[in-house]
Short mmCIF file of C-alpha atoms in Angstrom, two decimals:
data_model
loop_
_atom_site.label_atom_id
_atom_site.label_comp_id
_atom_site.label_asym_id
_atom_site.label_seq_id
_atom_site.Cartn_x
_atom_site.Cartn_y
_atom_site.Cartn_z
CA MET A 1 406.28 -101.56 152.74
CA ALA A 2 404.57 -104.92 153.19
CA PRO A 3 401.28 -103.46 155.52
CA SER A 4 401.49 -100.90 153.70
CA HIS A 5 400.57 -101.90 150.49
CA VAL A 6 398.28 -103.69 152.12
CA LEU A 7 396.10 -100.83 153.58
CA LYS A 8 396.28 -98.81 150.85
CA CYS A 9 394.44 -101.77 148.69
CA CYS A 10 392.76 -102.50 151.81
CA GLN A 11 391.60 -98.37 151.87
CA LYS A 12 390.18 -98.87 148.28
CA VAL A 13 388.25 -101.06 148.65
CA LEU A 14 386.40 -99.42 151.82
CA ALA A 15 386.72 -96.04 149.58
CA TRP A 16 382.89 -98.25 147.62
CA VAL A 17 381.33 -99.63 150.23
CA PRO A 18 379.06 -95.90 150.06
CA VAL A 19 379.09 -96.88 146.73
CA ALA A 20 377.64 -100.39 147.87
CA PHE A 21 375.49 -98.96 150.05
CA ILE A 22 373.56 -96.52 146.95
CA ALA A 23 374.11 -99.60 144.56
CA LEU A 24 371.91 -101.66 147.43
CA VAL A 25 369.43 -99.06 148.40
CA VAL A 26 368.17 -98.57 144.89
CA ALA A 27 367.99 -101.77 143.81
CA TRP A 28 366.35 -102.97 145.95
CA SER A 29 363.73 -99.66 145.54
CA TYR A 30 363.46 -101.02 142.21
CA TYR A 31 362.93 -104.82 144.06
CA ALA A 32 359.74 -102.20 146.23
CA TYR A 33 358.22 -100.48 143.38
CA VAL A 34 357.86 -102.36 140.32
CA VAL A 35 356.84 -105.85 142.62
CA GLU A 36 355.55 -104.73 145.72
CA LEU A 37 353.55 -101.82 144.95
CA CYS A 38 352.85 -102.40 140.64
CA VAL A 39 352.47 -105.81 140.93
CA PHE A 40 350.98 -106.71 144.12
CA THR A 41 348.69 -103.84 145.20
CA ILE A 42 347.96 -101.51 143.04
CA SER A 43 344.77 -103.13 141.28
CA SER A 44 343.71 -100.54 138.43
CA THR A 45 345.76 -102.15 135.21
CA VAL A 46 345.95 -98.64 133.33
CA GLU A 47 347.87 -97.10 136.90
CA LYS A 48 350.27 -99.45 136.31
CA VAL A 49 350.99 -99.11 132.99
CA VAL A 50 351.95 -94.91 133.95
CA TYR A 51 353.50 -95.23 136.72
CA LEU A 52 356.19 -97.49 135.54
CA VAL A 53 356.61 -96.01 131.46
CA VAL A 54 357.53 -92.95 133.96
CA PHE A 55 359.65 -94.57 136.98
CA HIS A 56 361.38 -96.44 134.54
CA LEU A 57 362.30 -93.12 132.46
CA SER A 58 363.90 -91.70 135.71
CA PHE A 59 365.22 -94.74 136.95
CA VAL A 60 367.53 -95.36 133.57
CA MET A 61 368.71 -92.18 133.22
CA PHE A 62 368.70 -91.77 137.19
CA VAL A 63 371.37 -94.88 136.62
CA TRP A 64 373.21 -93.23 134.03
CA SER A 65 373.70 -90.98 135.03
CA TYR A 66 374.98 -91.43 138.08
CA GLY A 67 377.69 -93.93 136.77
CA LYS A 68 379.04 -91.98 134.88
CA THR A 69 380.01 -90.30 137.47
CA ILE A 70 381.41 -92.64 139.21
CA PHE A 71 382.88 -94.02 136.34
CA THR A 72 384.93 -91.00 134.62
CA SER A 73 388.16 -91.08 135.43
CA PRO A 74 389.16 -86.80 136.93
CA ALA A 75 390.46 -84.59 134.59
CA THR A 76 394.20 -84.25 135.09
CA PRO A 77 396.72 -81.00 133.53
CA SER A 78 398.67 -81.40 130.48
CA ASN A 79 402.59 -82.11 129.79
CA GLU A 80 403.06 -78.67 129.21
CA PHE A 81 402.26 -77.79 133.17
CA CYS A 82 405.41 -80.65 134.00
CA LEU A 83 408.07 -79.19 134.48
CA THR A 84 411.01 -80.11 132.46
CA LYS A 85 414.24 -82.62 132.80
CA LEU A 86 416.19 -79.55 133.75
CA ASP A 87 414.27 -77.47 135.80
CA LYS A 88 412.89 -79.96 137.60
CA GLU A 89 416.88 -81.07 138.63
CA GLN A 90 417.40 -77.27 139.68
CA TYR A 91 414.15 -77.09 141.43
CA GLU A 92 414.96 -80.11 143.85
CA LYS A 93 417.82 -79.48 144.14
CA GLU A 94 417.75 -74.95 144.89
CA THR A 95 416.54 -75.38 149.40
CA ARG A 96 416.14 -71.84 149.09
CA PRO A 97 411.99 -71.16 148.37
CA GLU A 98 412.55 -67.15 146.39
CA ILE A 99 414.71 -69.38 144.22
CA GLN A 100 412.62 -72.37 143.30
CA GLN A 101 409.33 -69.19 143.25
CA ASP A 102 412.31 -67.58 139.90
CA ILE A 103 412.25 -71.75 138.33
CA LEU A 104 408.59 -71.65 138.81
CA ARG A 105 408.68 -67.67 137.39
CA ARG A 106 410.51 -69.77 135.03
CA ALA A 107 408.42 -72.54 133.47
CA ALA A 108 405.45 -70.30 134.38
CA LYS A 109 405.81 -67.45 132.09
CA ASP A 110 404.32 -69.22 128.57
CA LEU A 111 401.74 -71.27 131.18
CA PRO A 112 397.56 -69.71 130.50
CA ILE A 113 397.55 -69.53 134.20
CA TYR A 114 396.90 -65.76 135.70
CA THR A 115 395.39 -67.85 139.48
CA THR A 116 398.40 -67.56 142.44
CA THR A 117 398.38 -68.74 146.33
CA ALA A 118 397.37 -66.34 148.71
CA SER A 119 401.36 -64.97 148.82
CA ARG A 120 400.78 -64.66 145.59
CA ALA A 121 403.55 -67.06 145.23
CA ILE A 122 403.22 -69.99 142.14
CA ARG A 123 400.71 -73.22 142.83
CA TYR A 124 402.99 -75.39 142.17
CA CYS A 125 401.90 -79.28 143.00
CA ASP A 126 405.15 -81.66 144.78
CA ARG A 127 403.93 -84.45 144.61
CA CYS A 128 402.45 -84.54 140.96
CA GLN A 129 405.26 -82.09 139.98
CA LEU A 130 403.83 -79.03 137.84
CA ILE A 131 402.52 -76.22 137.49
CA LYS A 132 398.33 -75.91 138.78
CA PRO A 133 396.39 -74.05 136.48
CA ASP A 134 393.83 -72.18 137.36
CA ARG A 135 390.85 -74.62 140.31
CA CYS A 136 393.61 -76.67 139.88
CA HIS A 137 393.80 -78.66 143.16
CA HIS A 138 395.35 -81.55 144.04
CA CYS A 139 392.38 -84.38 146.02
CA SER A 140 394.79 -86.87 148.62
CA ALA A 141 391.36 -90.13 148.12
CA CYS A 142 392.74 -89.20 144.37
CA ASP A 143 395.72 -88.74 145.08
CA VAL A 144 396.27 -86.58 141.68
CA CYS A 145 395.60 -83.96 140.64
CA VAL A 146 392.32 -82.83 139.86
CA LEU A 147 391.35 -79.43 136.76
CA LYS A 148 388.46 -77.76 137.81
CA MET A 149 388.32 -79.92 141.07
CA ASP A 150 385.19 -79.24 142.77
CA HIS A 151 385.50 -81.89 145.56
CA HIS A 152 385.96 -85.85 146.33
CA CYS A 153 382.74 -87.72 146.88
CA PRO A 154 382.39 -90.40 149.70
CA TRP A 155 379.45 -91.28 147.36
CA VAL A 156 381.10 -92.17 143.89
CA ASN A 157 384.27 -92.42 144.65
CA ASN A 158 385.41 -90.15 142.71
CA CYS A 159 386.78 -86.35 142.57
CA VAL A 160 384.31 -84.16 141.32
CA GLY A 161 385.64 -81.92 138.03
CA PHE A 162 385.67 -80.34 135.44
CA SER A 163 385.40 -83.82 133.49
CA ASN A 164 382.34 -85.59 135.00
CA TYR A 165 380.95 -81.89 137.38
CA LYS A 166 378.01 -81.77 134.38
CA PHE A 167 376.79 -85.76 135.25
CA PHE A 168 377.84 -85.16 139.39
CA LEU A 169 374.68 -82.69 138.88
CA LEU A 170 372.23 -84.69 136.51
CA PHE A 171 372.79 -87.26 138.87
CA LEU A 172 372.14 -85.21 141.71
CA MET A 173 368.50 -83.72 139.44
CA TYR A 174 367.60 -87.70 138.44
CA SER A 175 367.92 -88.93 141.64
CA LEU A 176 365.74 -86.10 142.99
CA LEU A 177 363.10 -86.49 140.14
CA TYR A 178 363.61 -90.18 141.44
CA CYS A 179 362.55 -90.17 145.20
CA LEU A 180 359.90 -87.03 144.96
CA PHE A 181 358.20 -89.71 141.55
CA VAL A 182 358.92 -93.10 144.43
CA ALA A 183 357.79 -90.50 147.55
CA ALA A 184 354.92 -89.45 145.75
CA THR A 185 353.83 -92.08 143.57
CA VAL A 186 353.39 -94.17 146.86
CA LEU A 187 352.02 -92.57 149.60
CA GLN A 188 348.56 -92.21 148.54
CA TYR A 189 349.04 -96.67 149.98
CA PHE A 190 351.27 -95.68 152.54
CA ILE A 191 347.99 -94.36 154.50
CA LYS A 192 345.91 -97.58 153.25
CA PHE A 193 348.49 -99.35 154.90
CA TRP A 194 349.15 -97.15 157.54
CA THR A 195 345.11 -97.01 158.16
CA ASN A 196 344.22 -100.30 157.75
CA GLU A 197 342.35 -99.67 154.66
CA LEU A 198 344.40 -102.77 152.95
CA PRO A 199 345.49 -105.74 154.70
CA ASP A 200 348.69 -107.16 155.74
CA THR A 201 350.76 -108.39 153.07
CA HIS A 202 354.07 -109.18 152.28
CA ALA A 203 354.00 -105.40 150.71
CA LYS A 204 353.29 -103.39 154.10
CA PHE A 205 356.79 -103.34 155.12
CA HIS A 206 357.90 -102.44 152.02
CA VAL A 207 356.30 -99.93 151.04
CA LEU A 208 355.46 -97.66 154.27
CA PHE A 209 359.67 -98.07 153.61
CA LEU A 210 359.65 -97.35 150.45
CA PHE A 211 357.81 -93.84 151.24
CA PHE A 212 360.04 -92.90 154.42
CA VAL A 213 363.61 -93.24 152.47
CA ALA A 214 362.40 -91.37 148.79
CA ALA A 215 361.38 -89.03 151.20
CA MET A 216 364.66 -88.79 153.50
CA PHE A 217 367.04 -88.82 150.17
CA PHE A 218 364.86 -86.63 149.37
CA ILE A 219 365.54 -83.82 151.42
CA SER A 220 368.58 -84.61 151.67
CA ILE A 221 369.51 -84.28 147.99
CA LEU A 222 367.04 -80.88 147.28
CA SER A 223 369.79 -78.66 150.32
CA LEU A 224 373.22 -80.17 147.92
CA PHE A 225 371.50 -79.93 144.47
CA SER A 226 370.09 -76.10 145.25
CA TYR A 227 374.03 -75.12 146.38
CA HIS A 228 375.38 -76.37 143.71
CA CYS A 229 372.39 -74.77 140.89
CA TRP A 230 374.30 -72.16 143.05
CA LEU A 231 377.55 -72.44 142.53
CA VAL A 232 376.71 -73.51 138.96
CA GLY A 233 375.24 -69.62 138.70
CA LYS A 234 377.91 -67.96 139.88
CA ASN A 235 380.87 -69.71 138.26
CA ARG A 236 382.20 -71.43 141.79
CA SER A 237 383.74 -74.88 142.83
CA THR A 238 383.16 -75.77 146.44
CA ILE A 239 387.01 -74.84 146.95
CA GLU A 240 386.51 -71.81 145.41
CA THR A 241 383.24 -70.97 147.92
CA PHE A 242 385.86 -71.23 150.96
CA ARG A 243 388.46 -69.68 149.55
CA ALA A 244 388.60 -67.46 147.01
CA PRO A 245 391.41 -67.86 143.55
CA THR A 246 393.67 -64.69 144.20
CA PHE A 247 394.06 -63.13 141.01
CA ARG A 248 396.47 -60.88 139.89
CA ASN A 249 393.96 -57.76 141.97
CA GLY A 250 394.15 -59.50 144.99
CA PRO A 251 391.16 -62.28 145.60
CA ASP A 252 387.82 -62.47 143.46
CA LYS A 253 385.62 -65.27 143.73
CA ASN A 254 383.86 -63.93 140.58
CA GLY A 255 387.34 -63.62 138.96
CA PHE A 256 385.37 -66.47 137.37
CA SER A 257 381.95 -65.84 136.75
CA LEU A 258 380.64 -65.10 133.15
CA GLY A 259 377.29 -63.60 133.50
CA CYS A 260 374.20 -67.00 135.09
CA SER A 261 373.27 -66.92 131.36
CA LYS A 262 377.03 -68.25 129.92
CA ASN A 263 377.49 -69.45 133.16
CA LEU A 264 375.60 -72.15 132.84
CA ARG A 265 377.08 -72.56 128.86
CA GLU A 266 380.04 -73.58 129.94
CA VAL A 267 379.50 -76.27 132.07
CA PHE A 268 376.33 -78.34 130.60
CA GLY A 269 377.44 -76.61 126.30
CA ASP A 270 375.55 -74.18 123.45
CA GLU A 271 373.66 -76.63 122.53
CA LYS A 272 370.76 -77.44 125.05
CA LYS A 273 369.57 -80.36 122.98
CA TYR A 274 371.76 -82.55 125.79
CA TRP A 275 371.67 -80.55 128.62
CA LEU A 276 370.04 -83.05 130.45
CA LEU A 277 371.76 -86.53 128.92
CA PRO A 278 374.88 -87.51 130.64
CA ILE A 279 377.12 -86.83 127.70
CA PHE A 280 380.18 -85.01 127.82
CA THR A 281 379.12 -81.59 126.33
CA SER A 282 381.50 -78.75 129.03
CA LEU A 283 383.27 -76.33 126.93
CA GLY A 284 386.72 -75.85 126.99
CA ASP A 285 390.23 -77.79 128.34
CA GLY A 286 389.16 -77.36 132.13
CA CYS A 287 393.29 -76.34 132.22
CA THR A 288 392.11 -72.09 131.29
CA PHE A 289 388.78 -70.53 131.63
CA PRO A 290 387.62 -67.49 130.22
CA THR A 291 387.79 -64.73 133.37
CA ARG A 292 385.62 -61.06 134.58
CA LEU A 293 388.66 -60.03 133.82
CA VAL A 294 389.12 -58.95 129.64
CA ILE A 295 392.43 -59.51 127.19
CA MET A 296 394.47 -55.70 127.79
CA ASP A 297 394.95 -54.59 124.47
CA PRO A 298 398.82 -53.64 123.82
CA GLU A 299 399.48 -50.51 124.59
CA GLN A 300 397.44 -50.74 127.58
CA LEU A 301 400.12 -53.44 128.59
CA ALA A 302 402.32 -51.75 127.16
CA VAL A 303 401.85 -49.76 129.98
CA SER A 304 401.51 -52.06 132.58
CA SER A 305 404.46 -52.83 131.99
CA GLN A 306 406.81 -49.74 131.87
CA ASN A 307 404.63 -48.78 135.52
CA GLU A 308 405.84 -52.58 137.44
CA PRO A 309 408.89 -53.07 135.41
CA ALA A 310 409.21 -55.35 138.77
CA LYS A 311 407.17 -58.50 136.45
CA SER A 312 407.85 -59.52 133.19
CA SER A 313 405.88 -59.39 130.30
CA VAL A 314 404.42 -62.04 129.02
CA THR A 315 402.22 -62.44 125.40
CA THR A 316 399.32 -64.36 127.05
CA ARG A 317 398.32 -67.19 124.83
CA PRO A 318 395.01 -66.75 122.12
CA LEU A 319 391.91 -67.65 123.97
CA SER A 320 389.85 -71.62 122.24
CA GLU A 321 386.71 -71.70 120.95
CA SER A 322 384.96 -71.98 122.85
CA GLN A 323 385.94 -68.99 125.36
CA ASN A 324 385.85 -66.66 122.47
CA ARG A 325 382.16 -67.82 122.49
CA LEU A 326 381.72 -66.94 126.20
CA LEU A 327 383.57 -63.92 125.39
CA SER A 328 381.98 -62.71 122.16
CA GLY A 329 380.10 -59.02 121.36
CA ASP A 330 380.80 -58.45 125.66
CA CYS A 331 384.04 -56.15 127.44
CA GLN A 332 383.31 -57.06 130.90
CA TRP A 333 380.56 -58.21 133.17
CA VAL A 334 378.78 -56.41 135.07
CA GLU A 335 376.90 -57.91 138.23
CA THR A 336 374.19 -55.84 139.69
CA GLY A 337 374.14 -56.51 143.20
CA PRO A 338 377.92 -55.67 146.08
CA GLU A 339 379.21 -57.94 142.93
CA GLU A 340 379.09 -54.45 141.20
CA GLU A 341 382.20 -53.36 142.33
CA ASN A 342 384.53 -56.00 141.85
CA VAL A 343 384.52 -55.81 138.05
CA LYS A 344 388.03 -55.71 136.11
CA SER A 345 389.09 -54.42 133.05
CA GLY A 346 392.86 -56.34 132.69
CA PHE A 347 393.11 -59.23 132.38
CA CYS A 348 397.19 -60.64 131.70
CA ASN A 349 399.46 -63.40 132.90
CA PRO A 350 400.57 -62.12 136.38
CA PHE A 351 404.49 -63.61 136.54
#
């Protein structure tokens, strides 16, 4: 027990090493830019003031969004997704997988769950002992089930999911702008130091290295930010990109896509004035999501139940206010291109 406890403590400490590295690089970049460049190298007062004002704006937004990404706890499923004490005891005593699935189906019949495993089984987490909501996955690093999990990021030592995905996107955007501004404004002095137009001083090393670091981070972050912008437009997580969610009608990589505009609102919220601020404005509760599949009317549901007697008929939970706003005025969404063939017209609990 003791060695295991020590090992876990060591792992927790080591997990903060990438964050500490980023913090040190950012702290050094602040010193190099403000002191070595603006104070000791730039002679024009107007240029100094303009550079310092813009730099501090980008710096504050970058640090704010980075901090929110790190310290916002991952959202976890509510208690309604946990098995009752009786169901849990029956599940643990049962050794036959088919009977275990029957127990899970009974427990899930009133839950707002519309996705299954690839084998059409209930998505259940043995570690957390709960039925996973749609888009929820267990993170082995955080040891919890995370709502709308995208990935575990070592650079923030946290899971990126429903509760902090907006903060993560803003962190990427502001870090990109920060690096771009630093590289662009340092470039002329980098060239002057490189060509010996400016005398060798203690600022030379900081200015030269600052440009290389800013350019390097800009290039690396640009590809990651572009990728996540594409994910937002498609309303997918990184996990769903590699493994499409399975609905009643089979796997559908575009099952949660409502169109680019509504996908954007789902992450950033309805009020555009808050989009660029690292405050939580995402729509929904993280447990249920509107999909391309629309809720069937009672007549369609009755016909579906008659055609498929083996499947239990259930009444789906009403959509939340935020989800109704996303779905208002539409009965289905048609996206141009090859995704048109994925449009469907039925939405009901598969269990």
